[in-house]
Coordinates of C-alpha atoms and ligand atoms in Angstrom, one line a residue:
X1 CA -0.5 11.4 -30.5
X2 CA -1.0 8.6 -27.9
X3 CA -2.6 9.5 -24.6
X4 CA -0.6 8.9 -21.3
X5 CA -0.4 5.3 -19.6
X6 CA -0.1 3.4 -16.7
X7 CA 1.0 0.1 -16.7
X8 CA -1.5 -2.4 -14.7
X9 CA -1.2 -6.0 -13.6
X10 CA -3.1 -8.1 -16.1
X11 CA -3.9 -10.4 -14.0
X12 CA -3.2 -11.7 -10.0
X13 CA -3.4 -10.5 -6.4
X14 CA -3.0 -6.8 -8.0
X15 CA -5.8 -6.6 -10.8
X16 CA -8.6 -5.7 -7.9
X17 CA -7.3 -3.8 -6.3
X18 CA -6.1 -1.8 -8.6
X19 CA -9.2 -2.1 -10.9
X20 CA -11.4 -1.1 -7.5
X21 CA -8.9 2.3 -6.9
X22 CA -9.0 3.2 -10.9
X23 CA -13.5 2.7 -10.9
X24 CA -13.5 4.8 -7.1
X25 CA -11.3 7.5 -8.9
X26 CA -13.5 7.8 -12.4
X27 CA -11.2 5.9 -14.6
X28 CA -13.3 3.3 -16.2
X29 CA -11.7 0.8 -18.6
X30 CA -13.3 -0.5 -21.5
X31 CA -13.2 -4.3 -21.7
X32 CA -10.0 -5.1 -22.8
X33 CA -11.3 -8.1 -24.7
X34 CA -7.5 -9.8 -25.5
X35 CA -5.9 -5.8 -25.9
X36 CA -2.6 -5.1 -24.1
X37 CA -3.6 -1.2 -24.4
X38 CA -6.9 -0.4 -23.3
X39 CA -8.6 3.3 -22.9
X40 CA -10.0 4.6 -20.1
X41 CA -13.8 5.7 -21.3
X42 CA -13.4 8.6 -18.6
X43 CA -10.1 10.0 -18.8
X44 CA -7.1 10.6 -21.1
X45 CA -5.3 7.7 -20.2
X46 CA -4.4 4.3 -21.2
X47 CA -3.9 1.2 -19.3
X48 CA -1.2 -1.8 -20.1
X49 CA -2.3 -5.0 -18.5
X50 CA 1.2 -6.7 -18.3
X51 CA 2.7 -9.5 -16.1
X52 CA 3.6 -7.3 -12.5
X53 CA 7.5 -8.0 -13.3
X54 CA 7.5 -6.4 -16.4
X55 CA 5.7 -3.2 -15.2
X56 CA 9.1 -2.0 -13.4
X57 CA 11.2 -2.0 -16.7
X58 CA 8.4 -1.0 -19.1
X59 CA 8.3 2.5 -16.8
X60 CA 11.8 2.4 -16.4
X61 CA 12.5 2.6 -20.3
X62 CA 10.0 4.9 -21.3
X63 CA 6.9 2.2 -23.2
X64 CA 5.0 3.3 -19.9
X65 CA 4.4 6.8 -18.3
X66 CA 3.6 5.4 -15.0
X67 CA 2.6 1.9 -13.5
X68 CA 1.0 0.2 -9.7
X69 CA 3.7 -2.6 -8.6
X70 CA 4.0 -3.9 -5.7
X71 CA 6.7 -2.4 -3.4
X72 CA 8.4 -6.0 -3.4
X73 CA 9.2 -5.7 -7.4
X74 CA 9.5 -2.1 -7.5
X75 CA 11.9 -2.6 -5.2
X76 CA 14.1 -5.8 -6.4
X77 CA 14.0 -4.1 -9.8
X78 CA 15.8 -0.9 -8.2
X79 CA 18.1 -2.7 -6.7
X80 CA 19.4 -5.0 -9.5
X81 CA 19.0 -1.4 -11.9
X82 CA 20.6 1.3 -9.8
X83 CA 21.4 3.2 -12.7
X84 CA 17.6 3.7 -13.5
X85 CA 15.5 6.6 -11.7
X86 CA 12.0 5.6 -10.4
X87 CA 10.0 7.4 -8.0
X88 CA 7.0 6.2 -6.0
X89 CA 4.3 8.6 -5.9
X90 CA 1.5 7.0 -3.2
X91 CA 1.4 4.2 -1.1
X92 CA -2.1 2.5 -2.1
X93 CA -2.9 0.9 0.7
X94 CA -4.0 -2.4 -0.7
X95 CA -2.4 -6.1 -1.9
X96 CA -0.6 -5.3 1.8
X97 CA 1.8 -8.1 2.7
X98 CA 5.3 -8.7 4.2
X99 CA 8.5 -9.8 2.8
X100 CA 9.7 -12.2 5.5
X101 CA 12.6 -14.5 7.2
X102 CA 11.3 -17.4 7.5
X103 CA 12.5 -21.1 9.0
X104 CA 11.5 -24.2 10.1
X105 CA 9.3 -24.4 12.9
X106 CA 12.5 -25.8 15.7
X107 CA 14.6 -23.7 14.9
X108 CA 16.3 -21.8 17.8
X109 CA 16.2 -17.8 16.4
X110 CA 18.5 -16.3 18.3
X111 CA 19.0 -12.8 16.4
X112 CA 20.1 -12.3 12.8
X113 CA 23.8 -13.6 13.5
X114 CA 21.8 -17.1 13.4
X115 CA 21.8 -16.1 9.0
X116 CA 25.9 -16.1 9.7
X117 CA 26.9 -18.9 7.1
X118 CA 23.7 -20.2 6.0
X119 CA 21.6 -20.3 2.6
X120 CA 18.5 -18.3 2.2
X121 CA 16.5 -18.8 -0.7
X122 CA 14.1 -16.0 -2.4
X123 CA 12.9 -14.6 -5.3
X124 CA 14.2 -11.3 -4.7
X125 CA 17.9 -11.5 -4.3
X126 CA 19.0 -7.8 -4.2
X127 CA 16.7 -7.0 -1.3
X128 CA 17.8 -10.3 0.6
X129 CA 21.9 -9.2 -0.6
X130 CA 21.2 -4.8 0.6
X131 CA 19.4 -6.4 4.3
X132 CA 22.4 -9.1 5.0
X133 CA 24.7 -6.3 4.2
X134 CA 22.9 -4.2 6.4
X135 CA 23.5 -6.6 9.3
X136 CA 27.0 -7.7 8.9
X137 CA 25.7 -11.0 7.9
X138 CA 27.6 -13.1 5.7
X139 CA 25.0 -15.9 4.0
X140 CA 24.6 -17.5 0.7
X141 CA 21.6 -16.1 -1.4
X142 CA 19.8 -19.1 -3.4
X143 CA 17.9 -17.1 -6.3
X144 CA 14.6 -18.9 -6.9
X145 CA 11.9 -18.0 -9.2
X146 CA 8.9 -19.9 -7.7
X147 CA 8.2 -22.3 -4.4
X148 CA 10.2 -20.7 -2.2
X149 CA 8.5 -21.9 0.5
X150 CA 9.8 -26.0 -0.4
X151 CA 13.2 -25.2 -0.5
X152 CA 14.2 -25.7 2.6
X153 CA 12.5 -29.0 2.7
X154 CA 14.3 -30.2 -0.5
X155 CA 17.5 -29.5 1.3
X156 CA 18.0 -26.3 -1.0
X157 CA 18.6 -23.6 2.0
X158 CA 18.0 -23.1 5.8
X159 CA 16.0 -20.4 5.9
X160 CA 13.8 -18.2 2.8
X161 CA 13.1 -14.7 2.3
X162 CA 9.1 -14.8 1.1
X163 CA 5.9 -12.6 1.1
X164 CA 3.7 -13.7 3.9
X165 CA -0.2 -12.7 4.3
X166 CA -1.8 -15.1 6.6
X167 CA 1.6 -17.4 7.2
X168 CA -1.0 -20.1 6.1
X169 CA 1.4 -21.2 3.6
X170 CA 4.5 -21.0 5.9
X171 CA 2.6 -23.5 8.2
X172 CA 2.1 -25.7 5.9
X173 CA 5.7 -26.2 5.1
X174 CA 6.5 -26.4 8.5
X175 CA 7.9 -23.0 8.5
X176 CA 7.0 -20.3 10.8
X177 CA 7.7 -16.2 9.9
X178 CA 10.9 -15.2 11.5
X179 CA 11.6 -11.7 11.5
X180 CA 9.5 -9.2 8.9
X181 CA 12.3 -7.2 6.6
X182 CA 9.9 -4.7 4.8
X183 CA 6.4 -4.4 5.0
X184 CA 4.7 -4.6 1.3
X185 CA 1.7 -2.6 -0.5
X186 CA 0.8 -1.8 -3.8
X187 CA 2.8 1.6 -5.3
X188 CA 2.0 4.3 -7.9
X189 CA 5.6 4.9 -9.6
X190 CA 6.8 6.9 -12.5
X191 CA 10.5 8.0 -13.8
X192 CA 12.2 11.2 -11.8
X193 CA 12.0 13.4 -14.8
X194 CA 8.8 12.5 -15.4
X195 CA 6.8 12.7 -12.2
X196 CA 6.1 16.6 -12.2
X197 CA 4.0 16.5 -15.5
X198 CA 0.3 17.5 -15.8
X199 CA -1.0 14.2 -16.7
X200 CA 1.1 12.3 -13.7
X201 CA -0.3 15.0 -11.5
X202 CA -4.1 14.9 -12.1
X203 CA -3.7 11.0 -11.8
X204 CA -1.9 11.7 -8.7
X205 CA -4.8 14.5 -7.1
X206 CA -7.4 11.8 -8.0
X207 CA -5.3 8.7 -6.3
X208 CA -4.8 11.4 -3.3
X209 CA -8.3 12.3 -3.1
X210 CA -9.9 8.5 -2.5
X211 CA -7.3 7.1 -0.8
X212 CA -7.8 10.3 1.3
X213 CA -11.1 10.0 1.7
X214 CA -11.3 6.5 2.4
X215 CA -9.2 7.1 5.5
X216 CA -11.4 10.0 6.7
X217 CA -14.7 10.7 8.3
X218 CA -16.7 13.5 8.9
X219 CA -18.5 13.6 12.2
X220 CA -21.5 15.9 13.6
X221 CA -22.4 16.4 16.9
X222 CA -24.7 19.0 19.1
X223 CA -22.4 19.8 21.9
X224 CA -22.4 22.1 25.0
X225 CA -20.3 25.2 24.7
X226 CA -18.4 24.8 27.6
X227 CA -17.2 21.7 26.0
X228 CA -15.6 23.0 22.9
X229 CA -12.3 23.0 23.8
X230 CA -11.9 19.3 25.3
X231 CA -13.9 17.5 22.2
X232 CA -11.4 19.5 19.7
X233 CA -8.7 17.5 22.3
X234 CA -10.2 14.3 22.1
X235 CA -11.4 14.4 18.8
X236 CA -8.4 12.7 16.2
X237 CA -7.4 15.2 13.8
X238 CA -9.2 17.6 14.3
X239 CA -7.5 21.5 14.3
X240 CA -10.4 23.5 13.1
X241 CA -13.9 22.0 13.2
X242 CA -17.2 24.0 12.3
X243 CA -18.7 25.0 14.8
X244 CA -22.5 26.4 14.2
X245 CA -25.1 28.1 16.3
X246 CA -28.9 25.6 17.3
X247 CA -31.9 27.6 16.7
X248 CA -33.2 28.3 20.0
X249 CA -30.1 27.1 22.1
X250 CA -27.9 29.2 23.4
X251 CA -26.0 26.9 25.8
X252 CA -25.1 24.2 22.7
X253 CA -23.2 24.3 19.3
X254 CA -23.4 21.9 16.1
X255 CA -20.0 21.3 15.7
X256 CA -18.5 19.6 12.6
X257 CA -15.0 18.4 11.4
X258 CA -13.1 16.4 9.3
X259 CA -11.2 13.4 10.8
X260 CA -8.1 12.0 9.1
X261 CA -8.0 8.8 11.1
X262 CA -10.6 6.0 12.4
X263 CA -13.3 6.9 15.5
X264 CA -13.0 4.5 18.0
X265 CA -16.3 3.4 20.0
X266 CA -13.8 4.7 22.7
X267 CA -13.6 8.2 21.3
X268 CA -17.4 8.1 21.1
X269 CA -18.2 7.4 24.3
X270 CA -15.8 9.8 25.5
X271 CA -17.3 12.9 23.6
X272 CA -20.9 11.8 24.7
X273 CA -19.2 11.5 28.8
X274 CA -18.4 15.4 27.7
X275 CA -22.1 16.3 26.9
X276 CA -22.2 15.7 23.0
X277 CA -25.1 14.4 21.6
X278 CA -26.7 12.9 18.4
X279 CA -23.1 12.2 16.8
X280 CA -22.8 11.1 13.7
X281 CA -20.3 9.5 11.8
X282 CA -20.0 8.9 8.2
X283 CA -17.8 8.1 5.7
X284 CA -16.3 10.9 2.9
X285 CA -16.6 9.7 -0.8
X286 CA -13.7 11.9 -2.4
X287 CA -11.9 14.7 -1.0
X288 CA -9.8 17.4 -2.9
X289 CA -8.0 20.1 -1.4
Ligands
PRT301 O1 1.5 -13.4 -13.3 P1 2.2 -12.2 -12.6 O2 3.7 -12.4 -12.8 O3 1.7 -10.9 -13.0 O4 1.9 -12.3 -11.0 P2 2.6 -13.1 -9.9 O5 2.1 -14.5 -9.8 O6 4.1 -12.9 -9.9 O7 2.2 -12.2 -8.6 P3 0.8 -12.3 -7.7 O8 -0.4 -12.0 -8.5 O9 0.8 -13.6 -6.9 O10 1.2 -11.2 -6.6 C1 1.3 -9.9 -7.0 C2 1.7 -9.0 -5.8 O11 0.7 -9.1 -4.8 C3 3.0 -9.4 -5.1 O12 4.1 -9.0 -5.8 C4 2.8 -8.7 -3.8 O13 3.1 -7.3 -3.9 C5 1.3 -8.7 -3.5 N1 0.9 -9.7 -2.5 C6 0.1 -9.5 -1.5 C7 1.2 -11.0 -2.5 C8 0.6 -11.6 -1.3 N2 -0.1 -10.6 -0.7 C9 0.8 -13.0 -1.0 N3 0.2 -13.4 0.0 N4 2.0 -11.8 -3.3 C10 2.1 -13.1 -3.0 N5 1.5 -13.7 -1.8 C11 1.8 -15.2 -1.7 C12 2.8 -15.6 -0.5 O14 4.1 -15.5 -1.0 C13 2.3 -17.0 -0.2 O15 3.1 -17.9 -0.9 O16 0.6 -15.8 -1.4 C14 0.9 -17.0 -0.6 C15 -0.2 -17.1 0.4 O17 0.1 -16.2 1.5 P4 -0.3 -16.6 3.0 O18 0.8 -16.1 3.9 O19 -1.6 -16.0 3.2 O20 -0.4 -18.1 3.1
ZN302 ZN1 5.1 -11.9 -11.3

């Protein structure tokens, strides 16, 4: 019987990011060495490097249990398949990016009504169509599969719907980013009637527990008593912290906790104006709860 899957980008912006969250979560891949199904030598699961617009459909229809997309294609593919049921698990966190308005540099913007009767060219024509819809806006869609960012220099449109990081590339063609019309990061999706199954679930705990950890921090500190209550205030996060007894101190705790967000220098400085001292902060490798 063949072990579950998870359909992977074989290659592009995706591939490390998503090989970096499968090594940080135990999953390690042989070498695929020219295979489109490759094992994982850690875990009961196999991986189909494929190109990222084929990942939607090969979940969709069953060859795949699971796959990471980007939320841009996930999403086009939904909205030109409404009949099909996909479900996004996690947000990952990385290959973060923005699908964008975007026209030349003079251009007078003057709110979304400026779209009325003009052509906007993109590669992802369904989520362009749903946000003009959205808005009233009555505009003519040029599907394009590549170069988006030229068309409006060949005369093709007015305006484009694209994925900007930087906006380097926008500059360049004398563009500049409009108005941002969903913000993009890599997703783990599977089918509805599929997502509640053992092996979607203990890839699911094992996704939760680095990306988790990698937005938490545990933090020690000796503080004075009397300032419990204000640090578990400042503190981000933080509902129930340890809090321990110093050998020979019976005016100071060691308290510890678990926070779910970054520690500013700001937050630091503020818990050492309340008397803590020797705080340290460090970083939490996996979490599971
Ligand atoms: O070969 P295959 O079909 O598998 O890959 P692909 O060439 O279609 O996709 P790929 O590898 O380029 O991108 C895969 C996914 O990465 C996208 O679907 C997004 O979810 C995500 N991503 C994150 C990006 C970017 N950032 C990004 N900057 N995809 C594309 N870009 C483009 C952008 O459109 C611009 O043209 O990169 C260019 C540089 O961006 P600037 O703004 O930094 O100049
Ligand atoms: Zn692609």
């Amino acid at each position: 019987m063949s072990q579950s899957s998870l359909a992977i980008q074989k290659k592009g912006r995706l591939s490390a990011g998503t090989l970096s969250l499968l090594e940080r979560c135990g999953l390690s891949p042989e070498e695929p060495n020219g295979r489109l199904r490759v094992p994982c030598q850690t875990f009961p699961l196999d991986l189909l490097l494929i190109r990222d617009d084929d990942i939607p459909n090969t979940v969709a229809n069953g060859r795949s249990d699971s796959g990471i997309v980007g939320s841009n294609v996930l999403r086009e593919y939904q909205l030109a398949n409404p009949q099909t049921r996909l479900k996004v698990l996690k947000n990952l966190a990385f290959a973060r990016c923005r699908l964008s308005l975007a026209g030349p540099k003079e251009f007078a913007w003057q709110g979304v009504n400026s779209l009325q009767g003009k052509k906007i060219a993109t590669s992802y024509p369904h989520i362009l169509t749903s946000f003009l819809n959205r808005n009233d806006i009555e505009a003519e869609v040029i599907e394009l599969s590549g170069s988006v960012e030229i068309a409006p220099q060949l005369g093709l449109s007015d305006f484009i719907l694209d994925l900007v990081s930087s906006g380097e590339t926008l500059r360049t063609n004398g563009l500049r980013e409009i108005l941002a019309v969903e913000e993009i990061e890599a997703v783990f999706f599977t089918r509805d009637d599929n997502s509640d199954t053992p092996d979607i679930q203990r890839l699911l705990d094992r996704f939760r527990g680095v990306l988790g950890a990698q937005n938490s921090r545990y933090i020690m500190m000796n503080a004075p008593k009397s300032s419990l209550a204000e640090i578990q205030r400042i503190a981000p996060g933080l509902s129930a912290p340890t809090v321990l007894p110093l050998a020979g101190r019976d005016d100071s705790y060691a308290i510890h906790m678990v926070a779910q967000e970054t520690i500013f220098w700001e937050t630091l400085e503020k818990l050492r104006a309340l008397g803590a001292k020797d705080i340290l902060v460090v970083p939490i490798e996996k979490m599971m709860s």
